[in-house]
Amino acid sequence: MPGRGTEAGPGLEEAGLRLDVEGPVATLTLNRPERRNAMTFAMWHAMAAVGRSLPEDVRVVVVRGAGPSFSAGIDLGMFAPGGEGERRFSGGADPAEADRFIAGLQEGFTWLRRPGVVSVAAVHGHAIGAGFQLALSCDIRVIADDTSFCMKEPALGLVPDLTGTKPLVEIVGVPRALELCLTARTVGAEEAARLGLAEIVTPRDGLDAAVRGLVDSLLAVNAGAAAATKRLLWQAPERTLEEQAAAERHEQIGRLRELFASRP
Ligand code: ACO
């Protein structure tokens, strides 16, 4: 069912994306199945635009892939001789301009961590390179049992730069992250769950139902409490116990004020 459009609407289809907004739930679908949802610069810019223009009442964002795979990562066509990658980043490119350009691409991923929404990656098939990083950018990963993750960038002479290194290290720690990235090996669903890379593993044909069940549970919780709790939890690793205790008090006072103010 088509959802409400957003300012980011025009251009989404050309960028290989589909956005369906149904009340508090937005579903962002990588929609280039014939290319295994390989991602282009245009797609990442469009994802950033979706983040900027998402209706304020959206509380959950589901990110999924159409066809047999979640995403085969960056569109390798961009690295073909004379392709967009070479044009932008060859030796003569201005480093400051290149830095700004990559920051713009990263924006397509970082908004998924903002407190007002809970982002859920619904992953099946391959999630390679940028596809793995996109799954890592989400708060929660629900994966089908045919999922395989691979951080392929180093094998191609690159680093993972779409904001995936921080969540990867947060989840598996530096030694395991090093082992995964520097061997570029494939991690199957069972191991992914064991490493904490997936919160829910489901048979392939149960993925949509598992995501729906999770979304219903997330929506059943008070919206303000959800946003405040997400803020607290994501900031916890950076803080001392005292700082976190102070942050809990601050958030709780806000919650209590709002709860009492809403009483008849
Ligand atoms: N970029 C561009 N086109 C791609 C990509 C990609 N990353 N991945 C797949 N395609 C294309 C294939 O070229 C093929 O096109 P064709 O039908 O014109 O021949 C089509 O999508 C289907 O791909 P197949 O390889 O036939 O599909 P299969 O299911 O057998 O394999 C797989 C899927 C494993 C994902 C394989 O396509 C693959 O290894 N792709 C490359 C993955 C990769 O190295 N990504 C870069 C990671 S690094 C980063 O993201 C920064």
Coordinates of C-alpha atoms and ligand atoms in Angstrom, one line a residue:
M1 CA 0.0 0.0 0.0
P2 CA 1.5 3.3 -1.0
G3 CA 2.3 5.6 2.0
R4 CA 2.4 9.4 2.3
G5 CA 5.1 11.0 0.3
T6 CA 7.8 13.2 1.8
E7 CA 9.9 16.0 0.5
A8 CA 12.4 13.3 -0.3
G9 CA 9.8 11.6 -2.5
P10 CA 10.9 12.7 -6.0
G11 CA 14.1 11.1 -7.0
L12 CA 13.8 8.1 -4.6
E13 CA 12.8 5.7 -7.3
E14 CA 15.6 6.8 -9.6
A15 CA 18.0 6.3 -6.7
G16 CA 16.8 2.7 -6.2
L17 CA 14.7 3.3 -3.1
R18 CA 11.1 3.0 -2.0
L19 CA 9.7 4.7 1.0
D20 CA 6.3 3.6 2.4
V21 CA 5.0 5.6 5.4
E22 CA 2.1 4.1 7.2
G23 CA 1.3 6.2 10.3
P24 CA 4.1 5.7 12.8
V25 CA 6.0 3.2 10.6
A26 CA 8.3 4.0 7.7
T27 CA 9.6 1.2 5.5
L28 CA 12.7 2.1 3.4
T29 CA 13.3 -0.5 0.8
L30 CA 16.5 -0.9 -1.2
N31 CA 14.9 -1.5 -4.5
R32 CA 17.4 -2.6 -7.2
P33 CA 16.9 -6.3 -6.9
E34 CA 18.4 -6.9 -10.4
R35 CA 21.7 -5.5 -9.0
R36 CA 21.2 -7.2 -5.6
N37 CA 20.5 -3.7 -4.2
A38 CA 24.0 -2.5 -4.9
M39 CA 24.2 1.1 -3.6
T40 CA 25.3 4.2 -5.4
F41 CA 26.2 7.7 -4.2
A42 CA 22.8 8.8 -5.4
M43 CA 21.2 6.2 -3.2
W44 CA 23.1 7.4 -0.1
H45 CA 22.2 11.0 -0.8
A46 CA 18.5 10.0 -1.2
M47 CA 18.7 8.0 2.1
A48 CA 20.0 11.2 3.8
A49 CA 17.1 13.2 2.3
V50 CA 14.7 10.6 3.6
G51 CA 16.2 11.1 7.1
R52 CA 15.8 14.9 6.8
S53 CA 12.3 14.8 5.6
L54 CA 10.7 12.0 7.6
P55 CA 7.4 12.9 9.1
E56 CA 7.7 13.8 12.8
D57 CA 5.2 11.2 13.9
V58 CA 7.2 8.3 12.5
R59 CA 8.5 6.2 15.4
V60 CA 9.9 3.1 13.7
V61 CA 11.9 2.9 10.5
V62 CA 12.3 -0.6 8.9
V63 CA 15.1 -0.9 6.4
R64 CA 14.9 -3.9 4.0
G65 CA 16.0 -5.1 0.6
A66 CA 13.9 -6.2 -2.3
G67 CA 14.7 -9.5 -4.1
P68 CA 17.1 -12.2 -3.1
S69 CA 19.6 -10.0 -1.0
F70 CA 19.5 -7.2 1.5
S71 CA 22.4 -5.5 -0.3
A72 CA 25.5 -6.5 -2.2
G73 CA 27.2 -3.3 -1.0
I74 CA 28.6 -0.5 -3.1
D75 CA 27.8 -0.6 -6.8
L76 CA 31.1 -1.8 -8.2
G77 CA 30.3 0.0 -11.4
M78 CA 31.3 3.2 -9.7
F79 CA 34.9 1.9 -9.5
A80 CA 35.0 1.0 -13.2
P81 CA 37.6 3.0 -15.2
G82 CA 36.2 6.5 -15.7
G83 CA 33.4 5.8 -13.3
E84 CA 32.0 8.2 -10.7
G85 CA 34.3 6.9 -8.0
E86 CA 37.5 7.6 -10.0
R87 CA 36.2 11.0 -11.1
R88 CA 35.6 12.1 -7.5
F89 CA 38.6 10.6 -5.7
S90 CA 41.4 10.3 -8.2
G91 CA 44.8 11.9 -7.2
G92 CA 43.8 15.4 -8.3
A93 CA 40.7 15.6 -6.1
D94 CA 40.5 18.3 -3.4
P95 CA 40.8 16.5 0.0
A96 CA 38.5 18.9 1.7
E97 CA 35.9 18.5 -1.0
A98 CA 36.3 14.7 -0.8
D99 CA 35.9 14.8 2.9
R100 CA 32.7 16.9 2.6
F101 CA 31.4 14.5 0.0
I102 CA 31.9 11.4 2.1
A103 CA 30.3 13.2 5.1
G104 CA 27.2 13.7 2.9
L105 CA 27.1 10.0 2.1
Q106 CA 27.5 9.1 5.8
E107 CA 24.5 11.2 6.5
G108 CA 22.4 8.6 4.7
F109 CA 23.3 6.2 7.6
T110 CA 23.6 8.3 10.8
W111 CA 20.0 9.5 11.0
L112 CA 19.0 5.9 11.7
R113 CA 20.5 6.3 15.2
R114 CA 18.7 9.5 16.2
P115 CA 16.5 9.1 19.4
G116 CA 13.1 9.9 17.9
V117 CA 13.0 6.7 15.8
V118 CA 13.9 3.1 16.4
S119 CA 15.5 1.7 13.3
V120 CA 15.1 -2.0 12.5
A121 CA 17.2 -3.7 9.8
A122 CA 15.3 -6.6 8.2
V123 CA 18.1 -8.6 6.6
H124 CA 18.1 -11.6 4.3
G125 CA 20.5 -13.0 1.8
H126 CA 23.7 -11.1 1.3
A127 CA 24.6 -8.0 3.4
I128 CA 28.1 -7.1 2.0
G129 CA 30.3 -4.1 2.7
A130 CA 28.0 -1.1 2.6
G131 CA 25.1 -3.4 3.1
F132 CA 26.6 -4.8 6.3
Q133 CA 27.3 -1.2 7.4
L134 CA 23.7 -0.2 6.7
A135 CA 22.4 -3.1 8.9
L136 CA 24.9 -2.0 11.6
S137 CA 23.6 1.6 11.4
C138 CA 20.2 0.4 12.6
D139 CA 19.3 0.0 16.3
I140 CA 18.1 -3.6 16.0
R141 CA 18.7 -6.3 13.4
V142 CA 16.2 -9.0 12.6
I143 CA 17.8 -11.5 10.2
A144 CA 16.6 -14.4 8.2
D145 CA 18.5 -17.7 8.5
D146 CA 19.9 -17.3 5.0
T147 CA 21.7 -14.1 5.9
S148 CA 25.4 -13.7 5.4
F149 CA 27.3 -10.6 6.5
C150 CA 30.7 -9.7 5.0
M151 CA 32.8 -6.6 5.6
K152 CA 34.5 -6.7 2.2
E153 CA 36.0 -3.2 2.0
P154 CA 39.6 -4.1 3.1
A155 CA 39.7 -6.9 0.5
L156 CA 39.0 -4.2 -2.1
G157 CA 41.6 -1.8 -0.8
L158 CA 39.1 0.3 1.1
V159 CA 38.1 0.9 4.7
P160 CA 34.5 0.6 5.9
D161 CA 33.6 4.4 6.0
L162 CA 29.8 4.4 6.1
T163 CA 29.8 4.7 9.9
G164 CA 29.8 0.9 10.4
T165 CA 33.1 0.6 12.3
K166 CA 31.8 2.1 15.5
P167 CA 28.7 -0.1 15.9
L168 CA 30.7 -3.2 14.8
V169 CA 33.3 -2.5 17.6
E170 CA 30.5 -1.7 20.1
I171 CA 28.9 -5.1 19.4
V172 CA 31.8 -7.5 18.9
G173 CA 34.8 -5.7 20.3
V174 CA 38.0 -4.6 18.6
P175 CA 39.7 -8.1 18.2
R176 CA 36.7 -9.7 16.6
A177 CA 36.0 -6.7 14.4
L178 CA 39.6 -6.8 13.2
E179 CA 39.3 -10.5 12.5
L180 CA 36.1 -10.0 10.5
C181 CA 37.3 -6.9 8.6
L182 CA 40.8 -8.0 7.8
T183 CA 39.8 -11.4 6.6
A184 CA 36.7 -10.1 4.9
R185 CA 35.2 -13.5 5.7
T186 CA 31.5 -14.3 5.6
V187 CA 29.5 -14.6 8.8
G188 CA 26.4 -16.8 8.6
A189 CA 23.1 -16.2 10.5
E190 CA 23.9 -18.5 13.4
E191 CA 27.3 -17.0 14.0
A192 CA 25.9 -13.5 13.6
A193 CA 23.4 -14.2 16.4
R194 CA 26.1 -15.6 18.6
L195 CA 28.3 -12.5 18.1
G196 CA 25.4 -10.2 18.9
L197 CA 25.0 -9.0 15.3
A198 CA 21.4 -10.0 15.3
E199 CA 18.7 -9.6 17.9
I200 CA 16.3 -12.0 16.2
V201 CA 16.9 -14.8 13.8
T202 CA 14.0 -16.3 11.9
P203 CA 13.4 -18.7 9.0
R204 CA 13.4 -16.8 5.7
D205 CA 9.7 -17.0 5.2
G206 CA 9.0 -15.7 8.7
L207 CA 11.1 -12.5 8.3
D208 CA 8.2 -10.1 7.6
A209 CA 6.1 -11.5 10.4
A210 CA 9.0 -11.3 12.9
V211 CA 9.6 -7.7 11.9
R212 CA 5.9 -6.9 12.2
G213 CA 5.8 -8.5 15.7
L214 CA 8.8 -6.4 16.8
V215 CA 7.4 -3.2 15.4
D216 CA 4.1 -3.8 17.2
S217 CA 5.9 -4.3 20.5
L218 CA 8.0 -1.1 19.9
L219 CA 5.0 0.9 19.2
A220 CA 3.2 -0.3 22.3
V221 CA 5.7 1.6 24.5
N222 CA 5.2 5.3 25.3
A223 CA 6.9 7.4 22.5
G224 CA 8.6 9.9 24.8
A225 CA 9.9 7.1 27.1
A226 CA 11.2 5.3 24.0
A227 CA 13.1 8.3 22.7
A228 CA 14.6 9.1 26.2
T229 CA 15.6 5.5 26.8
K230 CA 17.3 5.3 23.4
R231 CA 19.2 8.4 24.1
L232 CA 20.3 7.0 27.5
L233 CA 21.3 3.6 26.2
W234 CA 23.3 4.8 23.2
Q235 CA 25.2 7.4 25.2
A236 CA 25.9 5.0 28.1
P237 CA 29.2 3.5 26.8
E238 CA 30.8 7.0 26.5
R239 CA 29.9 8.1 30.0
T240 CA 31.2 7.4 33.5
L241 CA 28.7 5.8 36.0
E242 CA 28.2 9.1 37.6
E243 CA 27.6 10.9 34.3
Q244 CA 25.1 8.2 33.3
A245 CA 23.4 8.4 36.7
A246 CA 23.0 12.1 36.2
A247 CA 21.7 11.6 32.7
E248 CA 19.1 9.1 34.0
R249 CA 17.9 11.6 36.6
H250 CA 17.6 14.3 33.9
E251 CA 15.6 12.1 31.6
Q252 CA 13.4 10.8 34.4
I253 CA 12.5 14.3 35.6
G254 CA 11.4 15.1 32.1
R255 CA 9.4 11.9 31.9
L256 CA 7.7 12.5 35.3
R257 CA 6.8 16.1 34.5
E258 CA 5.3 15.0 31.2
L259 CA 3.4 12.1 32.8
F260 CA 1.9 14.2 35.6
A261 CA 1.1 17.1 33.2
S262 CA -0.9 14.7 31.0
R263 CA -3.2 13.7 33.9
P264 CA -6.7 15.1 33.8
Ligands
ACO1 N1 27.7 -3.8 -7.8 C1 27.2 -3.8 -9.0 N2 26.5 -4.9 -9.5 C2 26.3 -5.9 -8.7 C3 26.8 -5.9 -7.4 C4 27.5 -4.8 -6.9 N3 28.0 -4.7 -5.7 N4 26.5 -7.1 -6.8 C5 25.8 -7.8 -7.7 N5 25.6 -7.1 -8.9 C6 25.0 -7.5 -10.1 C7 25.8 -8.6 -10.9 O1 26.8 -8.0 -11.6 C8 24.7 -9.2 -11.7 O2 24.5 -8.4 -12.8 P1 24.1 -9.1 -14.2 O3 22.8 -9.8 -14.0 O4 24.1 -8.0 -15.2 O5 25.2 -10.1 -14.5 C9 23.4 -9.1 -10.8 O6 23.7 -8.0 -9.8 C10 23.1 -10.3 -10.0 O7 24.4 -10.7 -9.3 P2 24.9 -12.2 -9.3 O8 26.3 -12.2 -8.9 O9 24.5 -12.9 -10.6 O10 24.0 -12.8 -8.1 P3 24.3 -13.9 -7.1 O11 23.0 -14.1 -6.3 O12 24.9 -15.1 -7.7 O13 25.5 -13.3 -6.1 C11 26.5 -11.7 -4.7 C12 25.2 -12.3 -5.3 C13 27.2 -12.8 -3.8 C14 26.1 -10.5 -3.8 C15 27.5 -11.3 -5.8 O14 26.7 -10.6 -6.8 C16 28.6 -10.5 -5.4 O15 29.6 -11.0 -4.8 N6 28.6 -9.1 -5.6 C17 29.6 -8.2 -5.3 C18 29.7 -7.9 -3.8 C19 30.8 -6.9 -3.5 O16 32.0 -7.1 -3.6 N7 30.4 -5.7 -3.0 C20 31.2 -4.6 -2.7 C21 31.4 -4.6 -1.2 S1 32.5 -3.3 -0.6 C22 31.5 -2.0 -0.2 O17 30.3 -2.1 -0.2 C23 32.1 -0.6 0.1

